[in-house]
PDB file of N, CA, C and O in Angstrom:
ATOM      1  N   MET A  88      26.116   3.930 -15.795  1.00 50.00           N
ATOM      2  CA  MET A  88      25.708   2.863 -16.678  1.00 50.00           C
ATOM      3  C   MET A  88      24.734   1.968 -15.919  1.00 50.00           C
ATOM      4  O   MET A  88      24.832   1.797 -14.723  1.00 50.00           O
ATOM      5  N   ARG A  89      23.810   1.375 -16.613  1.00 54.00           N
ATOM      6  CA  ARG A  89      22.749   0.560 -16.031  1.00 54.00           C
ATOM      7  C   ARG A  89      23.230  -0.860 -15.768  1.00 54.00           C
ATOM      8  O   ARG A  89      24.100  -1.360 -16.455  1.00 54.00           O
ATOM      9  N   ARG A  90      22.631  -1.504 -14.743  1.00 59.00           N
ATOM     10  CA  ARG A  90      22.915  -2.918 -14.501  1.00 59.00           C
ATOM     11  C   ARG A  90      22.081  -3.748 -15.454  1.00 59.00           C
ATOM     12  O   ARG A  90      20.926  -3.455 -15.696  1.00 59.00           O
ATOM     13  N   ILE A  91      22.663  -4.798 -15.975  1.00 61.00           N
ATOM     14  CA  ILE A  91      21.997  -5.664 -16.947  1.00 61.00           C
ATOM     15  C   ILE A  91      21.823  -7.043 -16.343  1.00 61.00           C
ATOM     16  O   ILE A  91      22.760  -7.600 -15.781  1.00 61.00           O
ATOM     17  N   PHE A  92      20.624  -7.614 -16.477  1.00 54.00           N
ATOM     18  CA  PHE A  92      20.372  -8.973 -16.035  1.00 54.00           C
ATOM     19  C   PHE A  92      19.942  -9.788 -17.233  1.00 54.00           C
ATOM     20  O   PHE A  92      19.138  -9.348 -18.022  1.00 54.00           O
ATOM     21  N   GLY A  93      20.470 -10.975 -17.382  1.00 50.00           N
ATOM     22  CA  GLY A  93      20.086 -11.814 -18.504  1.00 50.00           C
ATOM     23  C   GLY A  93      20.542 -13.241 -18.315  1.00 50.00           C
ATOM     24  O   GLY A  93      19.753 -14.150 -18.272  1.00 50.00           O
ATOM     25  N   SER A  94      21.838 -13.431 -18.145  1.00 43.00           N
ATOM     26  CA  SER A  94      22.372 -14.775 -17.977  1.00 43.00           C
ATOM     27  C   SER A  94      23.586 -14.709 -17.066  1.00 43.00           C
ATOM     28  O   SER A  94      23.920 -13.660 -16.548  1.00 43.00           O
ATOM     29  N   ALA A  95      24.251 -15.841 -16.912  1.00 40.00           N
ATOM     30  CA  ALA A  95      25.430 -15.886 -16.050  1.00 40.00           C
ATOM     31  C   ALA A  95      26.559 -15.023 -16.600  1.00 40.00           C
ATOM     32  O   ALA A  95      27.365 -14.501 -15.858  1.00 40.00           O
ATOM     33  N   SER A  96      26.599 -14.855 -17.895  1.00 43.00           N
ATOM     34  CA  SER A  96      27.648 -14.054 -18.517  1.00 43.00           C
ATOM     35  C   SER A  96      27.206 -12.612 -18.636  1.00 43.00           C
ATOM     36  O   SER A  96      26.055 -12.326 -18.898  1.00 43.00           O
ATOM     37  N   ARG A  97      28.106 -11.663 -18.418  1.00 49.00           N
ATOM     38  CA  ARG A  97      27.746 -10.265 -18.589  1.00 49.00           C
ATOM     39  C   ARG A  97      28.064  -9.768 -19.987  1.00 49.00           C
ATOM     40  O   ARG A  97      27.930  -8.609 -20.285  1.00 49.00           O
ATOM     41  N   TYR A  98      28.481 -10.676 -20.844  1.00 52.00           N
ATOM     42  CA  TYR A  98      28.797 -10.325 -22.215  1.00 52.00           C
ATOM     43  C   TYR A  98      27.835 -11.019 -23.173  1.00 52.00           C
ATOM     44  O   TYR A  98      27.372 -12.112 -22.912  1.00 52.00           O
ATOM     45  N   ALA A  99      27.583 -10.388 -24.273  1.00 54.00           N
ATOM     46  CA  ALA A  99      26.774 -11.004 -25.324  1.00 54.00           C
ATOM     47  C   ALA A  99      27.678 -11.231 -26.521  1.00 54.00           C
ATOM     48  O   ALA A  99      28.421 -10.344 -26.917  1.00 54.00           O
ATOM     49  N   THR A 100      27.634 -12.426 -27.053  1.00 50.00           N
ATOM     50  CA  THR A 100      28.440 -12.751 -28.223  1.00 50.00           C
ATOM     51  C   THR A 100      27.547 -13.361 -29.278  1.00 50.00           C
ATOM     52  O   THR A 100      26.762 -14.243 -28.977  1.00 50.00           O
ATOM     53  N   PRO A 101      27.652 -12.889 -30.493  1.00 51.00           N
ATOM     54  CA  PRO A 101      26.853 -13.502 -31.538  1.00 51.00           C
ATOM     55  C   PRO A 101      27.296 -14.935 -31.780  1.00 51.00           C
ATOM     56  O   PRO A 101      28.487 -15.227 -31.815  1.00 51.00           O
ATOM     57  N   SER A 102      26.333 -15.831 -31.869  1.00 52.00           N
ATOM     58  CA  SER A 102      26.638 -17.226 -32.166  1.00 52.00           C
ATOM     59  C   SER A 102      26.725 -17.393 -33.676  1.00 52.00           C
ATOM     60  O   SER A 102      26.345 -16.491 -34.417  1.00 52.00           O
ATOM     61  N   PRO A 103      27.210 -18.537 -34.160  1.00 54.00           N
ATOM     62  CA  PRO A 103      27.250 -18.740 -35.620  1.00 54.00           C
ATOM     63  C   PRO A 103      25.871 -18.569 -36.252  1.00 54.00           C
ATOM     64  O   PRO A 103      25.748 -18.063 -37.345  1.00 54.00           O
ATOM     65  N   GLN A 104      24.808 -18.971 -35.523  1.00 53.00           N
ATOM     66  CA  GLN A 104      23.468 -18.799 -36.049  1.00 53.00           C
ATOM     67  C   GLN A 104      23.115 -17.323 -36.165  1.00 53.00           C
ATOM     68  O   GLN A 104      22.468 -16.905 -37.111  1.00 53.00           O
ATOM     69  N   SER A 105      23.529 -16.493 -35.194  1.00 49.00           N
ATOM     70  CA  SER A 105      23.204 -15.073 -35.256  1.00 49.00           C
ATOM     71  C   SER A 105      23.985 -14.390 -36.370  1.00 49.00           C
ATOM     72  O   SER A 105      23.535 -13.398 -36.925  1.00 49.00           O
ATOM     73  N   ASP A 106      25.168 -14.923 -36.713  1.00 50.00           N
ATOM     74  CA  ASP A 106      25.891 -14.371 -37.855  1.00 50.00           C
ATOM     75  C   ASP A 106      25.103 -14.599 -39.139  1.00 50.00           C
ATOM     76  O   ASP A 106      25.065 -13.753 -40.013  1.00 50.00           O
ATOM     77  N   ALA A 107      24.448 -15.756 -39.235  1.00 49.00           N
ATOM     78  CA  ALA A 107      23.600 -16.023 -40.395  1.00 49.00           C
ATOM     79  C   ALA A 107      22.415 -15.071 -40.402  1.00 49.00           C
ATOM     80  O   ALA A 107      22.007 -14.569 -41.441  1.00 49.00           O
ATOM     81  N   ARG A 108      21.863 -14.777 -39.215  1.00 47.00           N
ATOM     82  CA  ARG A 108      20.753 -13.827 -39.120  1.00 47.00           C
ATOM     83  C   ARG A 108      21.186 -12.438 -39.545  1.00 47.00           C
ATOM     84  O   ARG A 108      20.412 -11.679 -40.100  1.00 47.00           O
ATOM     85  N   SER A 109      22.453 -12.085 -39.253  1.00 47.00           N
ATOM     86  CA  SER A 109      22.922 -10.744 -39.588  1.00 47.00           C
ATOM     87  C   SER A 109      22.931 -10.508 -41.092  1.00 47.00           C
ATOM     88  O   SER A 109      22.879  -9.372 -41.544  1.00 47.00           O
ATOM     89  N   LEU A 110      22.988 -11.588 -41.860  1.00 49.00           N
ATOM     90  CA  LEU A 110      22.928 -11.438 -43.308  1.00 49.00           C
ATOM     91  C   LEU A 110      21.528 -11.019 -43.754  1.00 49.00           C
ATOM     92  O   LEU A 110      21.356 -10.455 -44.811  1.00 49.00           O
ATOM     93  N   ARG A 111      20.521 -11.309 -42.913  1.00 66.00           N
ATOM     94  CA  ARG A 111      19.141 -10.966 -43.242  1.00 66.00           C
ATOM     95  C   ARG A 111      18.713  -9.640 -42.628  1.00 66.00           C
ATOM     96  O   ARG A 111      17.642  -9.150 -42.918  1.00 66.00           O
ATOM     97  N   GLY A 112      19.503  -9.057 -41.737  1.00 84.00           N
ATOM     98  CA  GLY A 112      19.133  -7.808 -41.075  1.00 84.00           C
ATOM     99  C   GLY A 112      20.156  -7.432 -40.026  1.00 84.00           C
ATOM    100  O   GLY A 112      21.156  -8.113 -39.838  1.00 84.00           O
ATOM    101  N   GLN A 113      19.881  -6.354 -39.339  1.00 89.00           N
ATOM    102  CA  GLN A 113      20.804  -5.872 -38.317  1.00 89.00           C
ATOM    103  C   GLN A 113      20.634  -6.666 -37.019  1.00 89.00           C
ATOM    104  O   GLN A 113      19.511  -6.817 -36.522  1.00 89.00           O
ATOM    105  N   PRO A 114      21.728  -7.197 -36.418  1.00 92.00           N
ATOM    106  CA  PRO A 114      21.641  -7.967 -35.185  1.00 92.00           C
ATOM    107  C   PRO A 114      21.122  -7.111 -34.029  1.00 92.00           C
ATOM    108  O   PRO A 114      21.465  -5.936 -33.910  1.00 92.00           O
ATOM    109  N   TRP A 115      20.299  -7.725 -33.158  1.00 93.00           N
ATOM    110  CA  TRP A 115      19.733  -7.009 -32.031  1.00 93.00           C
ATOM    111  C   TRP A 115      19.524  -7.952 -30.856  1.00 93.00           C
ATOM    112  O   TRP A 115      19.515  -9.169 -31.006  1.00 93.00           O
ATOM    113  N   ILE A 116      19.378  -7.365 -29.656  1.00 95.00           N
ATOM    114  CA  ILE A 116      18.950  -8.078 -28.462  1.00 95.00           C
ATOM    115  C   ILE A 116      17.781  -7.305 -27.878  1.00 95.00           C
ATOM    116  O   ILE A 116      17.612  -6.111 -28.142  1.00 95.00           O
ATOM    117  N   ALA A 117      16.968  -7.974 -27.090  1.00 96.00           N
ATOM    118  CA  ALA A 117      15.797  -7.347 -26.475  1.00 96.00           C
ATOM    119  C   ALA A 117      16.163  -6.828 -25.087  1.00 96.00           C
ATOM    120  O   ALA A 117      16.907  -7.475 -24.350  1.00 96.00           O
ATOM    121  N   MET A 118      15.629  -5.660 -24.723  1.00 96.00           N
ATOM    122  CA  MET A 118      15.895  -5.058 -23.419  1.00 96.00           C
ATOM    123  C   MET A 118      14.583  -4.641 -22.769  1.00 96.00           C
ATOM    124  O   MET A 118      13.788  -3.926 -23.385  1.00 96.00           O
ATOM    125  N   GLN A 119      14.351  -5.122 -21.532  1.00 96.00           N
ATOM    126  CA  GLN A 119      13.221  -4.659 -20.724  1.00 96.00           C
ATOM    127  C   GLN A 119      13.758  -3.585 -19.792  1.00 96.00           C
ATOM    128  O   GLN A 119      14.684  -3.820 -19.036  1.00 96.00           O
ATOM    129  N   TRP A 120      13.201  -2.386 -19.859  1.00 96.00           N
ATOM    130  CA  TRP A 120      13.647  -1.239 -19.061  1.00 96.00           C
ATOM    131  C   TRP A 120      12.778  -1.126 -17.824  1.00 96.00           C
ATOM    132  O   TRP A 120      11.613  -0.760 -17.920  1.00 96.00           O
ATOM    133  N   ASP A 121      13.344  -1.427 -16.630  1.00 95.00           N
ATOM    134  CA  ASP A 121      12.589  -1.327 -15.388  1.00 95.00           C
ATOM    135  C   ASP A 121      12.295   0.126 -15.022  1.00 95.00           C
ATOM    136  O   ASP A 121      11.305   0.404 -14.365  1.00 95.00           O
ATOM    137  N   CYS A 122      13.123   1.042 -15.474  1.00 94.00           N
ATOM    138  CA  CYS A 122      12.945   2.458 -15.127  1.00 94.00           C
ATOM    139  C   CYS A 122      11.595   2.993 -15.610  1.00 94.00           C
ATOM    140  O   CYS A 122      10.960   3.799 -14.927  1.00 94.00           O
ATOM    141  N   CYS A 123      11.136   2.555 -16.772  1.00 95.00           N
ATOM    142  CA  CYS A 123       9.897   3.068 -17.365  1.00 95.00           C
ATOM    143  C   CYS A 123       8.926   1.963 -17.772  1.00 95.00           C
ATOM    144  O   CYS A 123       7.915   2.237 -18.426  1.00 95.00           O
ATOM    145  N   SER A 124       9.234   0.721 -17.411  1.00 96.00           N
ATOM    146  CA  SER A 124       8.379  -0.425 -17.730  1.00 96.00           C
ATOM    147  C   SER A 124       8.070  -0.519 -19.217  1.00 96.00           C
ATOM    148  O   SER A 124       6.911  -0.644 -19.629  1.00 96.00           O
ATOM    149  N   VAL A 125       9.114  -0.439 -20.034  1.00 96.00           N
ATOM    150  CA  VAL A 125       8.964  -0.554 -21.481  1.00 96.00           C
ATOM    151  C   VAL A 125       9.999  -1.532 -22.031  1.00 96.00           C
ATOM    152  O   VAL A 125      10.952  -1.897 -21.351  1.00 96.00           O
ATOM    153  N   TYR A 126       9.811  -1.926 -23.273  1.00 95.00           N
ATOM    154  CA  TYR A 126      10.681  -2.855 -23.980  1.00 95.00           C
ATOM    155  C   TYR A 126      11.232  -2.159 -25.217  1.00 95.00           C
ATOM    156  O   TYR A 126      10.560  -1.330 -25.826  1.00 95.00           O
ATOM    157  N   SER A 127      12.463  -2.484 -25.577  1.00 96.00           N
ATOM    158  CA  SER A 127      13.019  -1.996 -26.849  1.00 96.00           C
ATOM    159  C   SER A 127      14.093  -2.965 -27.322  1.00 96.00           C
ATOM    160  O   SER A 127      14.466  -3.897 -26.611  1.00 96.00           O
ATOM    161  N   ARG A 128      14.570  -2.737 -28.514  1.00 96.00           N
ATOM    162  CA  ARG A 128      15.679  -3.513 -29.053  1.00 96.00           C
ATOM    163  C   ARG A 128      16.952  -2.695 -28.958  1.00 96.00           C
ATOM    164  O   ARG A 128      16.933  -1.480 -29.122  1.00 96.00           O
ATOM    165  N   LEU A 129      18.073  -3.393 -28.720  1.00 96.00           N
ATOM    166  CA  LEU A 129      19.395  -2.782 -28.783  1.00 96.00           C
ATOM    167  C   LEU A 129      20.084  -3.372 -29.993  1.00 96.00           C
ATOM    168  O   LEU A 129      20.091  -4.595 -30.177  1.00 96.00           O
ATOM    169  N   TYR A 130      20.662  -2.523 -30.810  1.00 95.00           N
ATOM    170  CA  TYR A 130      21.327  -2.981 -32.032  1.00 95.00           C
ATOM    171  C   TYR A 130      22.837  -2.955 -31.862  1.00 95.00           C
ATOM    172  O   TYR A 130      23.380  -2.145 -31.113  1.00 95.00           O
ATOM    173  N   ARG A 131      23.519  -3.833 -32.580  1.00 94.00           N
ATOM    174  CA  ARG A 131      24.973  -3.913 -32.533  1.00 94.00           C
ATOM    175  C   ARG A 131      25.568  -2.644 -33.122  1.00 94.00           C
ATOM    176  O   ARG A 131      25.112  -2.149 -34.156  1.00 94.00           O
ATOM    177  N   ASN A 132      26.594  -2.106 -32.448  1.00 94.00           N
ATOM    178  CA  ASN A 132      27.240  -0.890 -32.955  1.00 94.00           C
ATOM    179  C   ASN A 132      28.045  -1.216 -34.217  1.00 94.00           C
ATOM    180  O   ASN A 132      28.341  -2.377 -34.489  1.00 94.00           O
ATOM    181  N   PRO A 133      28.400  -0.206 -35.001  1.00 92.00           N
ATOM    182  CA  PRO A 133      29.125  -0.450 -36.261  1.00 92.00           C
ATOM    183  C   PRO A 133      30.462  -1.170 -36.074  1.00 92.00           C
ATOM    184  O   PRO A 133      30.884  -1.931 -36.943  1.00 92.00           O
ATOM    185  N   ALA A 134      31.119  -0.953 -34.941  1.00 93.00           N
ATOM    186  CA  ALA A 134      32.402  -1.616 -34.686  1.00 93.00           C
ATOM    187  C   ALA A 134      32.220  -3.084 -34.300  1.00 93.00           C
ATOM    188  O   ALA A 134      33.180  -3.857 -34.297  1.00 93.00           O
ATOM    189  N   GLY A 135      30.995  -3.486 -33.942  1.00 91.00           N
ATOM    190  CA  GLY A 135      30.733  -4.862 -33.546  1.00 91.00           C
ATOM    191  C   GLY A 135      31.228  -5.212 -32.161  1.00 91.00           C
ATOM    192  O   GLY A 135      31.411  -6.375 -31.837  1.00 91.00           O
ATOM    193  N   THR A 136      31.423  -4.211 -31.298  1.00 93.00           N
ATOM    194  CA  THR A 136      31.965  -4.442 -29.960  1.00 93.00           C
ATOM    195  C   THR A 136      30.908  -4.482 -28.870  1.00 93.00           C
ATOM    196  O   THR A 136      31.188  -4.927 -27.763  1.00 93.00           O
ATOM    197  N   ALA A 137      29.689  -4.000 -29.147  1.00 94.00           N
ATOM    198  CA  ALA A 137      28.645  -3.952 -28.124  1.00 94.00           C
ATOM    199  C   ALA A 137      27.280  -3.736 -28.762  1.00 94.00           C
ATOM    200  O   ALA A 137      27.177  -3.289 -29.910  1.00 94.00           O
ATOM    201  N   TYR A 138      26.257  -4.087 -28.000  1.00 95.00           N
ATOM    202  CA  TYR A 138      24.886  -3.710 -28.346  1.00 95.00           C
ATOM    203  C   TYR A 138      24.596  -2.451 -27.555  1.00 95.00           C
ATOM    204  O   TYR A 138      24.821  -2.410 -26.339  1.00 95.00           O
ATOM    205  N   GLU A 139      24.123  -1.397 -28.216  1.00 95.00           N
ATOM    206  CA  GLU A 139      23.933  -0.105 -27.554  1.00 95.00           C
ATOM    207  C   GLU A 139      22.548   0.433 -27.835  1.00 95.00           C
ATOM    208  O   GLU A 139      21.964   0.179 -28.884  1.00 95.00           O
ATOM    209  N   GLY A 140      22.037   1.183 -26.864  1.00 95.00           N
ATOM    210  CA  GLY A 140      20.736   1.809 -27.044  1.00 95.00           C
ATOM    211  C   GLY A 140      20.372   2.642 -25.839  1.00 95.00           C
ATOM    212  O   GLY A 140      21.198   2.884 -24.960  1.00 95.00           O
ATOM    213  N   HIS A 141      19.123   3.074 -25.803  1.00 95.00           N
ATOM    214  CA  HIS A 141      18.639   3.896 -24.702  1.00 95.00           C
ATOM    215  C   HIS A 141      17.162   3.611 -24.462  1.00 95.00           C
ATOM    216  O   HIS A 141      16.460   3.107 -25.347  1.00 95.00           O
ATOM    217  N   CYS A 142      16.699   3.925 -23.256  1.00 96.00           N
ATOM    218  CA  CYS A 142      15.297   3.744 -22.906  1.00 96.00           C
ATOM    219  C   CYS A 142      14.462   4.646 -23.810  1.00 96.00           C
ATOM    220  O   CYS A 142      14.770   5.825 -23.958  1.00 96.00           O
ATOM    221  N   PRO A 143      13.403   4.118 -24.415  1.00 96.00           N
ATOM    222  CA  PRO A 143      12.605   4.929 -25.323  1.00 96.00           C
ATOM    223  C   PRO A 143      11.808   6.028 -24.621  1.00 96.00           C
ATOM    224  O   PRO A 143      11.367   6.972 -25.277  1.00 96.00           O
ATOM    225  N   LYS A 144      11.647   5.947 -23.297  1.00 97.00           N
ATOM    226  CA  LYS A 144      10.897   6.986 -22.590  1.00 97.00           C
ATOM    227  C   LYS A 144      11.792   8.029 -21.916  1.00 97.00           C
ATOM    228  O   LYS A 144      11.581   9.215 -22.071  1.00 97.00           O
ATOM    229  N   CYS A 145      12.798   7.570 -21.158  1.00 96.00           N
ATOM    230  CA  CYS A 145      13.625   8.524 -20.399  1.00 96.00           C
ATOM    231  C   CYS A 145      15.030   8.694 -20.974  1.00 96.00           C
ATOM    232  O   CYS A 145      15.810   9.485 -20.466  1.00 96.00           O
ATOM    233  N   ALA A 146      15.381   7.963 -22.014  1.00 96.00           N
ATOM    234  CA  ALA A 146      16.656   8.075 -22.739  1.00 96.00           C
ATOM    235  C   ALA A 146      17.878   7.641 -21.928  1.00 96.00           C
ATOM    236  O   ALA A 146      19.002   8.013 -22.260  1.00 96.00           O
ATOM    237  N   ARG A 147      17.701   6.826 -20.896  1.00 95.00           N
ATOM    238  CA  ARG A 147      18.864   6.308 -20.171  1.00 95.00           C
ATOM    239  C   ARG A 147      19.639   5.359 -21.080  1.00 95.00           C
ATOM    240  O   ARG A 147      19.062   4.466 -21.692  1.00 95.00           O
ATOM    241  N   PRO A 148      20.957   5.545 -21.179  1.00 95.00           N
ATOM    242  CA  PRO A 148      21.758   4.716 -22.096  1.00 95.00           C
ATOM    243  C   PRO A 148      22.152   3.375 -21.478  1.00 95.00           C
ATOM    244  O   PRO A 148      22.206   3.230 -20.256  1.00 95.00           O
ATOM    245  N   VAL A 149      22.429   2.412 -22.344  1.00 95.00           N
ATOM    246  CA  VAL A 149      22.968   1.130 -21.913  1.00 95.00           C
ATOM    247  C   VAL A 149      23.843   0.589 -23.040  1.00 95.00           C
ATOM    248  O   VAL A 149      23.608   0.869 -24.217  1.00 95.00           O
ATOM    249  N   SER A 150      24.875  -0.148 -22.640  1.00 94.00           N
ATOM    250  CA  SER A 150      25.770  -0.791 -23.586  1.00 94.00           C
ATOM    251  C   SER A 150      26.064  -2.194 -23.064  1.00 94.00           C
ATOM    252  O   SER A 150      26.447  -2.353 -21.905  1.00 94.00           O
ATOM    253  N   VAL A 151      25.846  -3.212 -23.897  1.00 93.00           N
ATOM    254  CA  VAL A 151      26.110  -4.600 -23.525  1.00 93.00           C
ATOM    255  C   VAL A 151      27.287  -5.057 -24.365  1.00 93.00           C
ATOM    256  O   VAL A 151      27.180  -5.190 -25.587  1.00 93.00           O
ATOM    257  N   LYS A 152      28.431  -5.282 -23.696  1.00 92.00           N
ATOM    258  CA  LYS A 152      29.655  -5.653 -24.400  1.00 92.00           C
ATOM    259  C   LYS A 152      29.523  -7.024 -25.065  1.00 92.00           C
ATOM    260  O   LYS A 152      28.862  -7.915 -24.553  1.00 92.00           O
ATOM    261  N   ILE A 153      30.179  -7.171 -26.192  1.00 91.00           N
ATOM    262  CA  ILE A 153      30.263  -8.449 -26.889  1.00 91.00           C
ATOM    263  C   ILE A 153      31.620  -9.041 -26.547  1.00 91.00           C
ATOM    264  O   ILE A 153      32.648  -8.434 -26.808  1.00 91.00           O
ATOM    265  N   GLY A 154      31.611 -10.212 -25.912  1.00 88.00           N
ATOM    266  CA  GLY A 154      32.854 -10.804 -25.449  1.00 88.00           C
ATOM    267  C   GLY A 154      33.047 -12.222 -25.944  1.00 88.00           C
ATOM    268  O   GLY A 154      32.149 -12.832 -26.517  1.00 88.00           O
ATOM    269  N   PRO A 155      34.233 -12.783 -25.731  1.00 88.00           N
ATOM    270  CA  PRO A 155      34.559 -14.114 -26.241  1.00 88.00           C
ATOM    271  C   PRO A 155      33.773 -15.240 -25.564  1.00 88.00           C
ATOM    272  O   PRO A 155      33.510 -16.256 -26.194  1.00 88.00           O
ATOM    273  N   ALA A 156      33.383 -15.100 -24.292  1.00 83.00           N
ATOM    274  CA  ALA A 156      32.655 -16.162 -23.594  1.00 83.00           C
ATOM    275  C   ALA A 156      31.242 -16.302 -24.145  1.00 83.00           C
ATOM    276  O   ALA A 156      30.746 -17.406 -24.324  1.00 83.00           O
ATOM    277  N   GLY A 157      30.593 -15.185 -24.409  1.00 81.00           N
ATOM    278  CA  GLY A 157      29.300 -15.169 -25.072  1.00 81.00           C
ATOM    279  C   GLY A 157      28.142 -15.709 -24.261  1.00 81.00           C
ATOM    280  O   GLY A 157      28.304 -16.196 -23.157  1.00 81.00           O
ATOM    281  N   THR A 158      26.970 -15.586 -24.835  1.00 84.00           N
ATOM    282  CA  THR A 158      25.733 -16.105 -24.267  1.00 84.00           C
ATOM    283  C   THR A 158      24.734 -16.293 -25.392  1.00 84.00           C
ATOM    284  O   THR A 158      24.801 -15.604 -26.408  1.00 84.00           O
ATOM    285  N   ASP A 159      23.827 -17.242 -25.213  1.00 86.00           N
ATOM    286  CA  ASP A 159      22.761 -17.441 -26.190  1.00 86.00           C
ATOM    287  C   ASP A 159      21.519 -16.636 -25.807  1.00 86.00           C
ATOM    288  O   ASP A 159      20.533 -16.660 -26.527  1.00 86.00           O
ATOM    289  N   THR A 160      21.568 -15.930 -24.694  1.00 89.00           N
ATOM    290  CA  THR A 160      20.433 -15.141 -24.225  1.00 89.00           C
ATOM    291  C   THR A 160      20.180 -13.974 -25.171  1.00 89.00           C
ATOM    292  O   THR A 160      21.113 -13.284 -25.571  1.00 89.00           O
ATOM    293  N   ARG A 161      18.920 -13.764 -25.535  1.00 90.00           N
ATOM    294  CA  ARG A 161      18.559 -12.658 -26.421  1.00 90.00           C
ATOM    295  C   ARG A 161      17.736 -11.606 -25.695  1.00 90.00           C
ATOM    296  O   ARG A 161      17.474 -10.543 -26.224  1.00 90.00           O
ATOM    297  N   PHE A 162      17.274 -11.909 -24.461  1.00 94.00           N
ATOM    298  CA  PHE A 162      16.445 -10.981 -23.701  1.00 94.00           C
ATOM    299  C   PHE A 162      17.147 -10.601 -22.404  1.00 94.00           C
ATOM    300  O   PHE A 162      17.594 -11.468 -21.656  1.00 94.00           O
ATOM    301  N   PHE A 163      17.223  -9.291 -22.144  1.00 94.00           N
ATOM    302  CA  PHE A 163      17.913  -8.759 -20.981  1.00 94.00           C
ATOM    303  C   PHE A 163      17.007  -7.768 -20.254  1.00 94.00           C
ATOM    304  O   PHE A 163      16.022  -7.293 -20.819  1.00 94.00           O
ATOM    305  N   ARG A 164      17.384  -7.431 -19.024  1.00 94.00           N
ATOM    306  CA  ARG A 164      16.623  -6.477 -18.227  1.00 94.00           C
ATOM    307  C   ARG A 164      17.569  -5.432 -17.668  1.00 94.00           C
ATOM    308  O   ARG A 164      18.578  -5.778 -17.049  1.00 94.00           O
ATOM    309  N   ALA A 165      17.265  -4.146 -17.869  1.00 92.00           N
ATOM    310  CA  ALA A 165      18.064  -3.052 -17.315  1.00 92.00           C
ATOM    311  C   ALA A 165      17.340  -2.508 -16.094  1.00 92.00           C
ATOM    312  O   ALA A 165      16.181  -2.121 -16.172  1.00 92.00           O
ATOM    313  N   THR A 166      18.026  -2.527 -14.948  1.00 87.00           N
ATOM    314  CA  THR A 166      17.411  -2.026 -13.715  1.00 87.00           C
ATOM    315  C   THR A 166      18.069  -0.771 -13.268  1.00 87.00           C
ATOM    316  O   THR A 166      19.150  -0.428 -13.666  1.00 87.00           O
TER     317      THR A 166
END
């Protein structure tokens, strides 16, 4: 699994504002992939337990858990 950099918390939690956004579309976070120097979005899984995705060039997977502590950070970096 890839290391994720974004904020002090290693978990992402939707805030009340992001719940309102989810009514307008699928929740996502931004990911910068250092492996291939590209950007993509990670979308929340159907169970609502994590944001999951893969590098668009080399297909390396990543999963960012959604936890109770949460973070307001929307942009992350996978190294």
